[in-house]
Each structure stands twice: as structure tokens, then as C-alpha cells.
PDB file of C-alpha atoms in Angstrom:
ATOM      1  CA  MET A  18      -4.749 -19.263 -34.447  1.00  0.00           C
ATOM      2  CA  PRO A  19      -8.333 -21.263 -35.089  1.00  0.00           C
ATOM      3  CA  ARG A  20     -10.634 -19.817 -33.091  1.00  0.00           C
ATOM      4  CA  PHE A  21     -10.683 -21.789 -29.797  1.00  0.00           C
ATOM      5  CA  ASP A  22     -13.682 -19.619 -27.432  1.00  0.00           C
ATOM      6  CA  LEU A  23     -16.881 -19.608 -27.974  1.00  0.00           C
ATOM      7  CA  PRO A  24     -18.518 -19.215 -31.155  1.00  0.00           C
ATOM      8  CA  PRO A  25     -19.717 -15.760 -32.217  1.00  0.00           C
ATOM      9  CA  GLU A  26     -23.476 -16.008 -30.897  1.00  0.00           C
ATOM     10  CA  GLN A  27     -22.807 -17.626 -27.980  1.00  0.00           C
ATOM     11  CA  LEU A  28     -20.378 -14.871 -26.963  1.00  0.00           C
ATOM     12  CA  ARG A  29     -22.475 -12.468 -27.155  1.00  0.00           C
ATOM     13  CA  ALA A  30     -24.919 -13.627 -24.563  1.00  0.00           C
ATOM     14  CA  TYR A  31     -22.086 -14.714 -22.516  1.00  0.00           C
ATOM     15  CA  ARG A  32     -22.919 -13.344 -18.983  1.00  0.00           C
ATOM     16  CA  PRO A  33     -21.166 -15.421 -16.213  1.00  0.00           C
ATOM     17  CA  ASP A  34     -21.664 -15.096 -12.244  1.00  0.00           C
ATOM     18  CA  VAL A  35     -18.103 -13.710 -12.310  1.00  0.00           C
ATOM     19  CA  ALA A  36     -17.379 -14.320  -7.815  1.00  0.00           C
ATOM     20  CA  GLU A  37     -17.447 -10.828  -6.186  1.00  0.00           C
ATOM     21  CA  PRO A  38     -16.291 -10.501  -2.070  1.00  0.00           C
ATOM     22  CA  ALA A  39     -19.323  -9.202   0.219  1.00  0.00           C
ATOM     23  CA  ASP A  40     -16.787  -6.684   0.880  1.00  0.00           C
ATOM     24  CA  PHE A  41     -16.068  -5.304  -3.274  1.00  0.00           C
ATOM     25  CA  ASP A  42     -17.140  -1.793  -1.936  1.00  0.00           C
ATOM     26  CA  ASP A  43     -16.603  -0.691   1.373  1.00  0.00           C
ATOM     27  CA  PHE A  44     -12.741  -2.344   0.168  1.00  0.00           C
ATOM     28  CA  TRP A  45     -12.470   0.122  -2.182  1.00  0.00           C
ATOM     29  CA  ASP A  46     -14.527   2.567  -0.710  1.00  0.00           C
ATOM     30  CA  GLN A  47     -11.597   2.416   1.854  1.00  0.00           C
ATOM     31  CA  THR A  48      -8.358   1.981  -0.826  1.00  0.00           C
ATOM     32  CA  LEU A  49      -9.864   5.072  -2.287  1.00  0.00           C
ATOM     33  CA  THR A  50      -9.709   7.372   0.787  1.00  0.00           C
ATOM     34  CA  GLU A  51      -7.041   6.631   2.288  1.00  0.00           C
ATOM     35  CA  ALA A  52      -5.170   7.201  -1.248  1.00  0.00           C
ATOM     36  CA  ARG A  53      -7.625  11.009  -1.920  1.00  0.00           C
ATOM     37  CA  ALA A  54      -5.938  11.726   1.564  1.00  0.00           C
ATOM     38  CA  GLN A  55      -2.106  11.139   1.072  1.00  0.00           C
ATOM     39  CA  ALA A  56      -2.722  13.411  -2.609  1.00  0.00           C
ATOM     40  CA  SER A  57      -1.397  16.891  -3.546  1.00  0.00           C
ATOM     41  CA  ALA A  58      -1.807  18.418  -6.751  1.00  0.00           C
ATOM     42  CA  PRO A  59      -0.270  17.533  -9.453  1.00  0.00           C
ATOM     43  CA  ARG A  60       3.101  18.784 -11.002  1.00  0.00           C
ATOM     44  CA  LEU A  61       3.385  19.882 -14.001  1.00  0.00           C
ATOM     45  CA  ARG A  62       6.528  21.134 -16.554  1.00  0.00           C
ATOM     46  CA  ARG A  63       6.471  21.806 -19.679  1.00  0.00           C
ATOM     47  CA  VAL A  64       9.383  19.278 -22.118  1.00  0.00           C
ATOM     48  CA  ASP A  65      11.020  21.090 -24.346  1.00  0.00           C
ATOM     49  CA  SER A  66       9.338  18.514 -27.615  1.00  0.00           C
ATOM     50  CA  PRO A  67      10.794  19.387 -31.955  1.00  0.00           C
ATOM     51  CA  LEU A  68       6.000  18.893 -31.806  1.00  0.00           C
ATOM     52  CA  GLN A  69       4.425  22.393 -33.640  1.00  0.00           C
ATOM     53  CA  VAL A  70       1.048  21.707 -32.782  1.00  0.00           C
ATOM     54  CA  VAL A  71       0.790  20.509 -30.127  1.00  0.00           C
ATOM     55  CA  GLU A  72       2.192  21.088 -26.244  1.00  0.00           C
ATOM     56  CA  ALA A  73       3.624  18.384 -23.941  1.00  0.00           C
ATOM     57  CA  TRP A  74       3.858  17.990 -20.445  1.00  0.00           C
ATOM     58  CA  ASP A  75       5.712  16.213 -17.801  1.00  0.00           C
ATOM     59  CA  VAL A  76       3.197  15.558 -15.094  1.00  0.00           C
ATOM     60  CA  THR A  77       3.245  14.197 -11.522  1.00  0.00           C
ATOM     61  CA  PHE A  78       0.957  12.640  -9.574  1.00  0.00           C
ATOM     62  CA  SER A  79      -0.294  11.532  -6.745  1.00  0.00           C
ATOM     63  CA  GLY A  80      -0.704   7.696  -6.904  1.00  0.00           C
ATOM     64  CA  PHE A  81      -1.989   4.953  -3.858  1.00  0.00           C
ATOM     65  CA  ASP A  82       0.546   5.283  -0.580  1.00  0.00           C
ATOM     66  CA  GLY A  83       1.158   9.272  -1.886  1.00  0.00           C
ATOM     67  CA  ASP A  84       3.900   7.604  -4.562  1.00  0.00           C
ATOM     68  CA  PRO A  85       4.479   9.612  -6.900  1.00  0.00           C
ATOM     69  CA  VAL A  86       3.331   8.347 -10.167  1.00  0.00           C
ATOM     70  CA  CYS A  87       4.767   9.989 -13.984  1.00  0.00           C
ATOM     71  CA  ALA A  88       2.308  10.848 -17.407  1.00  0.00           C
ATOM     72  CA  TRP A  89       3.051  12.540 -20.660  1.00  0.00           C
ATOM     73  CA  LEU A  90       0.353  15.638 -20.551  1.00  0.00           C
ATOM     74  CA  LEU A  91      -0.099  16.326 -24.598  1.00  0.00           C
ATOM     75  CA  LEU A  92      -2.839  19.777 -25.680  1.00  0.00           C
ATOM     76  CA  PRO A  93      -3.339  21.263 -28.682  1.00  0.00           C
ATOM     77  CA  ALA A  94      -1.274  24.599 -29.075  1.00  0.00           C
ATOM     78  CA  ASP A  95      -3.987  26.607 -29.774  1.00  0.00           C
ATOM     79  CA  ALA A  96      -6.239  25.448 -27.817  1.00  0.00           C
ATOM     80  CA  VAL A  97      -8.171  28.095 -25.209  1.00  0.00           C
ATOM     81  CA  GLU A  98     -11.164  26.809 -23.901  1.00  0.00           C
ATOM     82  CA  PRO A  99     -11.004  24.036 -21.140  1.00  0.00           C
ATOM     83  CA  LEU A 100     -11.211  20.611 -23.711  1.00  0.00           C
ATOM     84  CA  PRO A 101     -12.618  17.416 -23.186  1.00  0.00           C
ATOM     85  CA  ALA A 102      -9.967  14.322 -22.224  1.00  0.00           C
ATOM     86  CA  VAL A 103      -9.211  11.255 -23.364  1.00  0.00           C
ATOM     87  CA  VAL A 104      -7.116   9.400 -20.540  1.00  0.00           C
ATOM     88  CA  GLU A 105      -4.799   6.439 -21.833  1.00  0.00           C
ATOM     89  CA  PHE A 106      -3.347   3.770 -19.722  1.00  0.00           C
ATOM     90  CA  ILE A 107      -1.041   1.239 -21.030  1.00  0.00           C
ATOM     91  CA  GLY A 108      -1.035  -2.329 -22.526  1.00  0.00           C
ATOM     92  CA  TYR A 109       1.454  -5.477 -20.218  1.00  0.00           C
ATOM     93  CA  ASN A 110       5.147  -4.418 -19.527  1.00  0.00           C
ATOM     94  CA  GLY A 111       4.989  -1.039 -21.545  1.00  0.00           C
ATOM     95  CA  GLY A 112       5.606   2.172 -20.341  1.00  0.00           C
ATOM     96  CA  ARG A 113       4.280   5.939 -21.174  1.00  0.00           C
ATOM     97  CA  GLY A 114       7.224   6.035 -23.517  1.00  0.00           C
ATOM     98  CA  LEU A 115       8.337   9.761 -24.830  1.00  0.00           C
ATOM     99  CA  PRO A 116       4.688  12.544 -25.868  1.00  0.00           C
ATOM    100  CA  HIS A 117       5.489  12.058 -30.041  1.00  0.00           C
ATOM    101  CA  GLU A 118       4.252   8.513 -29.587  1.00  0.00           C
ATOM    102  CA  ARG A 119       1.157   9.016 -29.390  1.00  0.00           C
ATOM    103  CA  LEU A 120      -0.798  11.937 -30.225  1.00  0.00           C
ATOM    104  CA  GLY A 121      -3.860  10.828 -32.057  1.00  0.00           C
ATOM    105  CA  TRP A 122      -5.742  12.106 -29.152  1.00  0.00           C
ATOM    106  CA  SER A 123      -4.379  16.147 -29.057  1.00  0.00           C
ATOM    107  CA  ALA A 124      -4.398  16.159 -32.454  1.00  0.00           C
ATOM    108  CA  SER A 125      -8.421  15.497 -32.745  1.00  0.00           C
ATOM    109  CA  GLY A 126      -8.807  18.053 -30.208  1.00  0.00           C
ATOM    110  CA  TYR A 127      -8.745  16.999 -26.410  1.00  0.00           C
ATOM    111  CA  ALA A 128      -6.577  16.777 -24.406  1.00  0.00           C
ATOM    112  CA  HIS A 129      -4.613  13.685 -23.755  1.00  0.00           C
ATOM    113  CA  LEU A 130      -3.331  12.052 -20.274  1.00  0.00           C
ATOM    114  CA  ILE A 131      -0.799   8.697 -20.923  1.00  0.00           C
ATOM    115  CA  MET A 132       0.094   7.496 -16.525  1.00  0.00           C
ATOM    116  CA  ASP A 133       2.698   5.643 -16.574  1.00  0.00           C
ATOM    117  CA  THR A 134       2.298   1.587 -15.353  1.00  0.00           C
ATOM    118  CA  ARG A 135       4.675   1.443 -11.567  1.00  0.00           C
ATOM    119  CA  GLY A 136       7.157  -1.518 -12.391  1.00  0.00           C
ATOM    120  CA  GLN A 137       6.479  -2.270 -16.437  1.00  0.00           C
ATOM    121  CA  GLY A 138       7.826  -0.476 -19.345  1.00  0.00           C
ATOM    122  CA  SER A 139      10.980  -2.424 -19.140  1.00  0.00           C
ATOM    123  CA  ARG A 140      10.724  -5.346 -22.537  1.00  0.00           C
ATOM    124  CA  SER A 141      10.369  -3.162 -25.369  1.00  0.00           C
ATOM    125  CA  GLY A 142       9.209   0.250 -26.393  1.00  0.00           C
ATOM    126  CA  THR A 143      11.107   4.127 -25.625  1.00  0.00           C
ATOM    127  CA  GLY A 144       9.817   2.524 -21.116  1.00  0.00           C
ATOM    128  CA  GLY A 145       8.717   3.887 -18.012  1.00  0.00           C
ATOM    129  CA  SER A 146       9.063   6.280 -15.410  1.00  0.00           C
ATOM    130  CA  THR A 147       8.031   5.510 -11.942  1.00  0.00           C
ATOM    131  CA  PRO A 148       8.601   2.848  -9.630  1.00  0.00           C
ATOM    132  CA  ASP A 149       6.528   0.332  -7.504  1.00  0.00           C
ATOM    133  CA  PRO A 150       8.426   1.084  -3.852  1.00  0.00           C
ATOM    134  CA  HIS A 151       6.041  -1.616  -2.046  1.00  0.00           C
ATOM    135  CA  GLY A 152       7.211  -5.201  -2.280  1.00  0.00           C
ATOM    136  CA  THR A 153       5.391  -7.531  -1.670  1.00  0.00           C
ATOM    137  CA  GLY A 154       5.844 -11.733  -1.517  1.00  0.00           C
ATOM    138  CA  PRO A 155       7.181 -14.742  -3.267  1.00  0.00           C
ATOM    139  CA  SER A 156       5.833 -13.960  -7.319  1.00  0.00           C
ATOM    140  CA  VAL A 157       5.900 -15.714 -10.950  1.00  0.00           C
ATOM    141  CA  PRO A 158       7.866 -12.872 -12.720  1.00  0.00           C
ATOM    142  CA  GLY A 159       6.101 -10.382 -14.654  1.00  0.00           C
ATOM    143  CA  PHE A 160       3.130  -8.262 -12.603  1.00  0.00           C
ATOM    144  CA  VAL A 161      -0.172 -10.392 -11.836  1.00  0.00           C
ATOM    145  CA  THR A 162       0.836 -12.291  -9.091  1.00  0.00           C
ATOM    146  CA  ARG A 163       2.813 -10.309  -7.164  1.00  0.00           C
ATOM    147  CA  GLY A 164       1.421  -9.156  -3.768  1.00  0.00           C
ATOM    148  CA  ILE A 165      -1.842 -12.575  -5.074  1.00  0.00           C
ATOM    149  CA  GLU A 166      -2.100 -13.968  -1.597  1.00  0.00           C
ATOM    150  CA  ASP A 167      -3.945 -10.440  -0.039  1.00  0.00           C
ATOM    151  CA  PRO A 168      -5.970  -8.356  -1.803  1.00  0.00           C
ATOM    152  CA  ARG A 169      -4.934  -5.434   0.433  1.00  0.00           C
ATOM    153  CA  ASP A 170      -1.217  -6.299  -0.859  1.00  0.00           C
ATOM    154  CA  TYR A 171      -1.857  -7.190  -4.811  1.00  0.00           C
ATOM    155  CA  TYR A 172      -0.073  -5.103  -7.114  1.00  0.00           C
ATOM    156  CA  TYR A 173      -3.047  -4.258  -9.568  1.00  0.00           C
ATOM    157  CA  ARG A 174      -4.610  -1.990  -6.282  1.00  0.00           C
ATOM    158  CA  ARG A 175      -1.960  -0.045  -6.664  1.00  0.00           C
ATOM    159  CA  VAL A 176      -2.370   0.617 -10.472  1.00  0.00           C
ATOM    160  CA  PHE A 177      -5.854   0.634  -9.975  1.00  0.00           C
ATOM    161  CA  THR A 178      -6.050   3.452  -7.229  1.00  0.00           C
ATOM    162  CA  ASP A 179      -2.777   4.920  -9.377  1.00  0.00           C
ATOM    163  CA  ALA A 180      -6.062   5.248 -12.389  1.00  0.00           C
ATOM    164  CA  VAL A 181      -8.338   6.829 -10.345  1.00  0.00           C
ATOM    165  CA  LEU A 182      -6.366   9.597  -9.415  1.00  0.00           C
ATOM    166  CA  ALA A 183      -5.000  10.468 -12.806  1.00  0.00           C
ATOM    167  CA  VAL A 184      -8.738  10.980 -13.695  1.00  0.00           C
ATOM    168  CA  ASP A 185      -9.027  13.317 -10.085  1.00  0.00           C
ATOM    169  CA  ALA A 186      -6.142  14.945 -11.278  1.00  0.00           C
ATOM    170  CA  ILE A 187      -6.532  15.493 -15.036  1.00  0.00           C
ATOM    171  CA  ARG A 188      -9.929  16.898 -13.415  1.00  0.00           C
ATOM    172  CA  THR A 189      -7.918  20.100 -10.850  1.00  0.00           C
ATOM    173  CA  LEU A 190      -6.417  21.081 -14.493  1.00  0.00           C
ATOM    174  CA  ASP A 191      -7.805  24.683 -15.921  1.00  0.00           C
ATOM    175  CA  ARG A 192      -8.015  24.029 -19.210  1.00  0.00           C
ATOM    176  CA  VAL A 193      -9.855  20.630 -18.752  1.00  0.00           C
ATOM    177  CA  ASP A 194     -13.100  19.795 -18.514  1.00  0.00           C
ATOM    178  CA  PRO A 195     -14.422  17.255 -15.560  1.00  0.00           C
ATOM    179  CA  ALA A 196     -17.412  17.708 -17.400  1.00  0.00           C
ATOM    180  CA  ARG A 197     -16.168  15.556 -20.509  1.00  0.00           C
ATOM    181  CA  VAL A 198     -13.391  12.921 -19.199  1.00  0.00           C
ATOM    182  CA  ALA A 199     -13.270   9.866 -20.929  1.00  0.00           C
ATOM    183  CA  VAL A 200     -10.833   6.761 -20.401  1.00  0.00           C
ATOM    184  CA  THR A 201      -9.410   3.889 -22.434  1.00  0.00           C
ATOM    185  CA  GLY A 202      -6.526   1.468 -23.244  1.00  0.00           C
ATOM    186  CA  ILE A 203      -5.361  -1.421 -24.675  1.00  0.00           C
ATOM    187  CA  SER A 204      -4.637  -4.908 -23.648  1.00  0.00           C
ATOM    188  CA  GLN A 205      -3.648  -4.232 -19.657  1.00  0.00           C
ATOM    189  CA  GLY A 206      -5.028  -0.925 -20.025  1.00  0.00           C
ATOM    190  CA  GLY A 207      -8.592  -1.762 -21.404  1.00  0.00           C
ATOM    191  CA  GLY A 208      -9.157  -3.436 -18.111  1.00  0.00           C
ATOM    192  CA  ILE A 209      -7.581  -0.435 -16.475  1.00  0.00           C
ATOM    193  CA  ALA A 210     -10.101   1.533 -18.166  1.00  0.00           C
ATOM    194  CA  ILE A 211     -12.795  -0.803 -16.926  1.00  0.00           C
ATOM    195  CA  ALA A 212     -11.669  -0.397 -13.239  1.00  0.00           C
ATOM    196  CA  ALA A 213     -11.437   3.405 -13.172  1.00  0.00           C
ATOM    197  CA  ALA A 214     -15.175   3.258 -14.850  1.00  0.00           C
ATOM    198  CA  GLY A 215     -16.839   1.442 -12.240  1.00  0.00           C
ATOM    199  CA  LEU A 216     -14.513   3.583  -9.334  1.00  0.00           C
ATOM    200  CA  CYS A 217     -15.114   6.979 -11.346  1.00  0.00           C
ATOM    201  CA  THR A 218     -18.185   9.615 -11.213  1.00  0.00           C
ATOM    202  CA  GLY A 219     -19.422  11.343 -14.396  1.00  0.00           C
ATOM    203  CA  LEU A 220     -17.314  10.279 -17.095  1.00  0.00           C
ATOM    204  CA  VAL A 221     -18.469  10.919 -19.945  1.00  0.00           C
ATOM    205  CA  ALA A 222     -17.075   6.886 -21.665  1.00  0.00           C
ATOM    206  CA  ALA A 223     -14.956   4.172 -21.598  1.00  0.00           C
ATOM    207  CA  MET A 224     -13.231   2.556 -24.343  1.00  0.00           C
ATOM    208  CA  PRO A 225     -11.316  -0.634 -23.368  1.00  0.00           C
ATOM    209  CA  ASP A 226      -9.411  -2.460 -26.402  1.00  0.00           C
ATOM    210  CA  VAL A 227      -9.255  -5.799 -26.384  1.00  0.00           C
ATOM    211  CA  PRO A 228      -8.955  -5.726 -21.756  1.00  0.00           C
ATOM    212  CA  PHE A 229      -7.351  -7.718 -19.800  1.00  0.00           C
ATOM    213  CA  LEU A 230      -7.903  -9.252 -16.060  1.00  0.00           C
ATOM    214  CA  SER A 231     -11.167 -10.359 -16.801  1.00  0.00           C
ATOM    215  CA  HIS A 232     -12.828 -13.106 -15.762  1.00  0.00           C
ATOM    216  CA  PHE A 233     -10.185 -14.578 -14.071  1.00  0.00           C
ATOM    217  CA  GLU A 234     -11.312 -18.296 -13.176  1.00  0.00           C
ATOM    218  CA  ARG A 235     -12.028 -18.780 -17.170  1.00  0.00           C
ATOM    219  CA  ALA A 236      -9.145 -17.681 -18.652  1.00  0.00           C
ATOM    220  CA  VAL A 237      -6.403 -19.423 -16.650  1.00  0.00           C
ATOM    221  CA  GLY A 238      -6.714 -22.365 -18.209  1.00  0.00           C
ATOM    222  CA  LEU A 239      -8.493 -21.390 -21.529  1.00  0.00           C
ATOM    223  CA  THR A 240      -5.714 -20.372 -22.451  1.00  0.00           C
ATOM    224  CA  ASP A 241      -1.507 -21.138 -22.285  1.00  0.00           C
ATOM    225  CA  ARG A 242      -0.218 -17.188 -23.036  1.00  0.00           C
ATOM    226  CA  ASP A 243       0.601 -14.533 -20.480  1.00  0.00           C
ATOM    227  CA  PRO A 244      -0.394 -12.455 -17.910  1.00  0.00           C
ATOM    228  CA  TYR A 245      -3.120 -15.826 -17.626  1.00  0.00           C
ATOM    229  CA  ASP A 246      -0.471 -18.083 -17.343  1.00  0.00           C
ATOM    230  CA  GLU A 247       1.871 -16.711 -14.753  1.00  0.00           C
ATOM    231  CA  ILE A 248      -1.132 -16.887 -12.392  1.00  0.00           C
ATOM    232  CA  VAL A 249      -0.895 -20.986 -14.002  1.00  0.00           C
ATOM    233  CA  ARG A 250       2.554 -21.553 -13.744  1.00  0.00           C
ATOM    234  CA  TYR A 251       2.630 -19.808  -9.578  1.00  0.00           C
ATOM    235  CA  LEU A 252      -0.536 -22.494  -8.812  1.00  0.00           C
ATOM    236  CA  SER A 253       1.358 -25.555 -10.124  1.00  0.00           C
ATOM    237  CA  VAL A 254       3.997 -24.589  -7.856  1.00  0.00           C
ATOM    238  CA  HIS A 255       1.772 -23.198  -4.637  1.00  0.00           C
ATOM    239  CA  ARG A 256      -0.519 -26.256  -4.796  1.00  0.00           C
ATOM    240  CA  GLY A 257      -3.240 -25.371  -2.365  1.00  0.00           C
ATOM    241  CA  ALA A 258      -3.885 -22.190  -3.110  1.00  0.00           C
ATOM    242  CA  ALA A 259      -6.272 -21.958  -5.280  1.00  0.00           C
ATOM    243  CA  SER A 260      -9.106 -20.773  -3.559  1.00  0.00           C
ATOM    244  CA  THR A 261      -7.114 -18.093  -2.022  1.00  0.00           C
ATOM    245  CA  VAL A 262      -5.670 -16.601  -5.262  1.00  0.00           C
ATOM    246  CA  PHE A 263      -9.041 -16.017  -6.117  1.00  0.00           C
ATOM    247  CA  GLU A 264     -10.697 -14.360  -4.212  1.00  0.00           C
ATOM    248  CA  THR A 265      -7.929 -12.035  -4.607  1.00  0.00           C
ATOM    249  CA  LEU A 266      -9.191 -11.911  -7.497  1.00  0.00           C
ATOM    250  CA  SER A 267     -12.068 -11.007  -7.483  1.00  0.00           C
ATOM    251  CA  TYR A 268     -11.655  -8.001  -5.770  1.00  0.00           C
ATOM    252  CA  PHE A 269     -10.010  -7.067  -8.901  1.00  0.00           C
ATOM    253  CA  ASP A 270     -11.859  -8.542 -11.741  1.00  0.00           C
ATOM    254  CA  ALA A 271     -12.862  -6.401 -14.871  1.00  0.00           C
ATOM    255  CA  VAL A 272     -16.757  -7.721 -14.300  1.00  0.00           C
ATOM    256  CA  ASN A 273     -17.331  -6.577 -10.967  1.00  0.00           C
ATOM    257  CA  PHE A 274     -16.318  -2.478 -11.774  1.00  0.00           C
ATOM    258  CA  ALA A 275     -18.568  -3.358 -15.097  1.00  0.00           C
ATOM    259  CA  ARG A 276     -21.302  -3.770 -13.036  1.00  0.00           C
ATOM    260  CA  ARG A 277     -21.389  -0.659 -11.287  1.00  0.00           C
ATOM    261  CA  ALA A 278     -19.976   1.241 -15.052  1.00  0.00           C
ATOM    262  CA  THR A 279     -22.397   3.652 -15.922  1.00  0.00           C
ATOM    263  CA  ALA A 280     -20.972   6.050 -18.075  1.00  0.00           C
ATOM    264  CA  PRO A 281     -21.518   4.476 -22.100  1.00  0.00           C
ATOM    265  CA  SER A 282     -19.015   2.303 -23.343  1.00  0.00           C
ATOM    266  CA  LEU A 283     -17.102   1.466 -26.426  1.00  0.00           C
ATOM    267  CA  PHE A 284     -15.204  -1.915 -26.279  1.00  0.00           C
ATOM    268  CA  SER A 285     -13.424  -4.482 -28.998  1.00  0.00           C
ATOM    269  CA  ALA A 286     -13.203  -7.987 -29.441  1.00  0.00           C
ATOM    270  CA  ALA A 287     -11.144  -9.853 -31.357  1.00  0.00           C
ATOM    271  CA  LEU A 288     -12.402 -13.575 -31.192  1.00  0.00           C
ATOM    272  CA  MET A 289      -9.151 -15.028 -32.428  1.00  0.00           C
ATOM    273  CA  ASP A 290      -7.542 -13.770 -29.238  1.00  0.00           C
ATOM    274  CA  PRO A 291      -4.955 -16.279 -27.066  1.00  0.00           C
ATOM    275  CA  VAL A 292      -3.804 -13.614 -25.078  1.00  0.00           C
ATOM    276  CA  CYS A 293      -7.290 -12.341 -23.811  1.00  0.00           C
ATOM    277  CA  PRO A 294      -9.832 -14.642 -25.038  1.00  0.00           C
ATOM    278  CA  PRO A 295     -13.135 -13.271 -26.275  1.00  0.00           C
ATOM    279  CA  SER A 296     -15.705 -14.510 -23.831  1.00  0.00           C
ATOM    280  CA  THR A 297     -13.232 -12.755 -21.040  1.00  0.00           C
ATOM    281  CA  VAL A 298     -13.823  -9.882 -23.099  1.00  0.00           C
ATOM    282  CA  TYR A 299     -18.002 -10.554 -23.590  1.00  0.00           C
ATOM    283  CA  ALA A 300     -18.105 -10.764 -20.259  1.00  0.00           C
ATOM    284  CA  ALA A 301     -17.080  -7.153 -18.979  1.00  0.00           C
ATOM    285  CA  HIS A 302     -18.875  -6.194 -21.545  1.00  0.00           C
ATOM    286  CA  ASN A 303     -21.834  -7.854 -21.022  1.00  0.00           C
ATOM    287  CA  HIS A 304     -22.480  -7.072 -17.296  1.00  0.00           C
ATOM    288  CA  TRP A 305     -21.855  -3.481 -18.126  1.00  0.00           C
ATOM    289  CA  GLY A 306     -23.964  -1.160 -15.649  1.00  0.00           C
ATOM    290  CA  GLY A 307     -24.397   1.179 -18.866  1.00  0.00           C
ATOM    291  CA  HIS A 308     -25.388   1.666 -22.703  1.00  0.00           C
ATOM    292  CA  SER A 309     -22.589  -0.275 -23.490  1.00  0.00           C
ATOM    293  CA  GLU A 310     -21.162  -1.168 -26.960  1.00  0.00           C
ATOM    294  CA  ILE A 311     -18.740  -3.959 -28.972  1.00  0.00           C
ATOM    295  CA  VAL A 312     -16.501  -4.532 -31.807  1.00  0.00           C
ATOM    296  CA  GLU A 313     -15.933  -7.739 -33.514  1.00  0.00           C
ATOM    297  CA  TYR A 314     -12.944  -8.687 -35.241  1.00  0.00           C
ATOM    298  CA  PRO A 315     -13.757 -11.428 -36.415  1.00  0.00           C
ATOM    299  CA  PHE A 316     -10.001 -12.802 -37.811  1.00  0.00           C
ATOM    300  CA  ASN A 317      -7.834 -11.067 -35.269  1.00  0.00           C
ATOM    301  CA  GLU A 318      -5.589 -11.720 -32.312  1.00  0.00           C
ATOM    302  CA  HIS A 319      -4.225  -9.236 -29.538  1.00  0.00           C
ATOM    303  CA  GLU A 320      -4.050  -6.774 -31.996  1.00  0.00           C
ATOM    304  CA  GLY A 321      -7.571  -6.917 -32.504  1.00  0.00           C
ATOM    305  CA  GLY A 322      -8.314  -3.468 -34.629  1.00  0.00           C
ATOM    306  CA  LEU A 323      -5.079  -1.016 -33.698  1.00  0.00           C
ATOM    307  CA  GLY A 324      -6.169   2.292 -36.187  1.00  0.00           C
ATOM    308  CA  VAL A 325      -9.200   1.278 -37.425  1.00  0.00           C
ATOM    309  CA  GLN A 326     -10.439   0.830 -33.667  1.00  0.00           C
ATOM    310  CA  TRP A 327      -9.703   4.276 -32.735  1.00  0.00           C
ATOM    311  CA  GLN A 328     -11.459   5.093 -35.543  1.00  0.00           C
ATOM    312  CA  ARG A 329     -14.245   3.991 -34.585  1.00  0.00           C
ATOM    313  CA  GLN A 330     -13.273   5.342 -30.733  1.00  0.00           C
ATOM    314  CA  THR A 331     -13.674   8.713 -32.519  1.00  0.00           C
ATOM    315  CA  ALA A 332     -16.694   8.973 -33.592  1.00  0.00           C
ATOM    316  CA  PHE A 333     -17.599   7.264 -30.424  1.00  0.00           C
ATOM    317  CA  LEU A 334     -16.138   9.684 -27.638  1.00  0.00           C
ATOM    318  CA  ALA A 335     -17.679  12.470 -30.438  1.00  0.00           C
ATOM    319  CA  ASP A 336     -21.464  11.551 -30.169  1.00  0.00           C
ATOM    320  CA  GLN A 337     -20.411  10.622 -26.991  1.00  0.00           C
ATOM    321  CA  LEU A 338     -19.783  14.780 -25.777  1.00  0.00           C
ATOM    322  CA  ALA A 339     -22.688  15.940 -28.846  1.00  0.00           C
ATOM    323  CA  ARG A 340     -25.248  14.161 -26.198  1.00  0.00           C
TER     324      ARG A 340
END
């Protein structure tokens, strides 16, 4: 894929005006207040596993509307003190999979919570376990247009609420230090991590990788790849709905959460990325409310930095914890 977006020097200065609803904060304050009022303590069950140096726990915690959300909790088996923690969110259509598939953080001495994404996890890999029991109106196959004509019904209202309550849940655990919690994720998971960083207080770091769900109005039409192209297909049928659709999306745009985020962040952007165009990533990075760094991968598409970026994240998080 050749470069199709702004040149690197313009990306680094790209700080666009992104629509923000006047009641953005009230909307999210009310949403989270209602969800927290329905939440119960997380339930943990030790998983029988061949892993010798990592404990695996099956976790169920309360998400949006009190819905049960599944997660894995991975812990270093020999840990005796409260641990710093990483909460990870999953890429589009992926599920939490199986515990042995993501051992890097726990093997590095962290508590690691891997949140299932409600309704997803059936396209590839080893699947997900969390249903989404809430119906919505007409939508394009996928998740991005579910409930898109009303922010209260929109799919990502439920997902972002789940993410905040995942952070709440891990902070209640005896083996976790609640003051040393970070969030991370790739693609959709990166967009969810940005939302969590804008809605949660006291995070030690946020590490969004090639994030999705940012600067919708630029992404729609700039790329013809899913998931953004789901919105194009929806609007090609629901002619005249654009103003309503983009009003809804403004409540969920990563840029608007980035403005409110104060935890130090480490982004990545791939300059040949046709799925999450680099200008949409830089829009969130350049609006970040606190200290923010970004790593460019000039010759990569949506895979970004993969294991190379994870190594950068471990160094970045260790540095934040040492401050």
C-alpha cells in the first residue's frame, strides 16, 4: 500500500478541529454513574492450565447495564506483593481467546487483565465469550453502525463503559496496586484504551497501538477499508442520515477522550496504514491532554510495530512506574 495520507511533517503537526457535543461530559458522567450503581464485585475462578510460571484466572465483572463481561487475569505465579497492572482491550472482531496466547505482560511481572469485547470474537482466532444482549435498529453487518442514530443506543457506549468498569474491577483485587494501572490495545483495542484513559482517573499510562475509532469524519471516505467503510455503506442506504450519524459518533471519537486524558501515553502509527489512516491516529495523539509520545512505522500497514512496539511499551511503562 503506498502512502496516501499527509506527509510525515504535516502529520506531526496535525491537530484538527473535531466536533464535540456540548453535553459530552454529562453524557459520560451519567452513563458511568448508572453503570457503577448496578455493578457487583468481580468473580474469579482459577483455571486449570499447563502454565507453570503464570496463574490464569477466569474473571467475570459487571459492565454496562450490569451485563456480565468476561476477561482473563494472568498473574506471575511467584508474586507476593501488589502488582502493577495492564488492562488490555482487543482488536475488531477478536475475542479474549485463551490464556496462553498473551503471556508477555504477566511474564514481565505485571497483572494482566484481557477484556473480552461484547458480541465479538467469532471471525478468527480462539473466540470470545461475552454476549451483547442489547438490540438496536438497522445496521450494516459488523459493529460500527449498531445503534448509530442515537448515542444512548450506540454499541460503543456499552463497550467503553465495559472498559472503564474493567479498570474499576482490577483495582479491587488484593494482588493489584490500584495506583499503578495502565491500559493498552491494538486497533479497536487502542481506541478503547484512549476512551478508558479519558474516562478513568489515576492511570499510570495509556499505550494505544494504531488506534481505531478516531477522527471519524476524516476516516470515513479517506479509506475504503472496514471497519470505517461500514459507515459509508450505511450512509449509502440511509441517505440523509449523515448529520445524525456524525453527531452520534462525536460522543465516541477518540479525539474527544484524548483531550481529557492526563496519563502519559505512548502511541504508534503506521504511515502506510489503510485501515486506521495515520492522520486519524495523530489527531488523537496531538490532542492528548497530558504527555504523549508516538512511534512511527514508515513502511508498515495496519500491523504496525507488533513485537517491536511491545518492547517499546515495556520500556515506556517501566519508566513511568519508576517516576
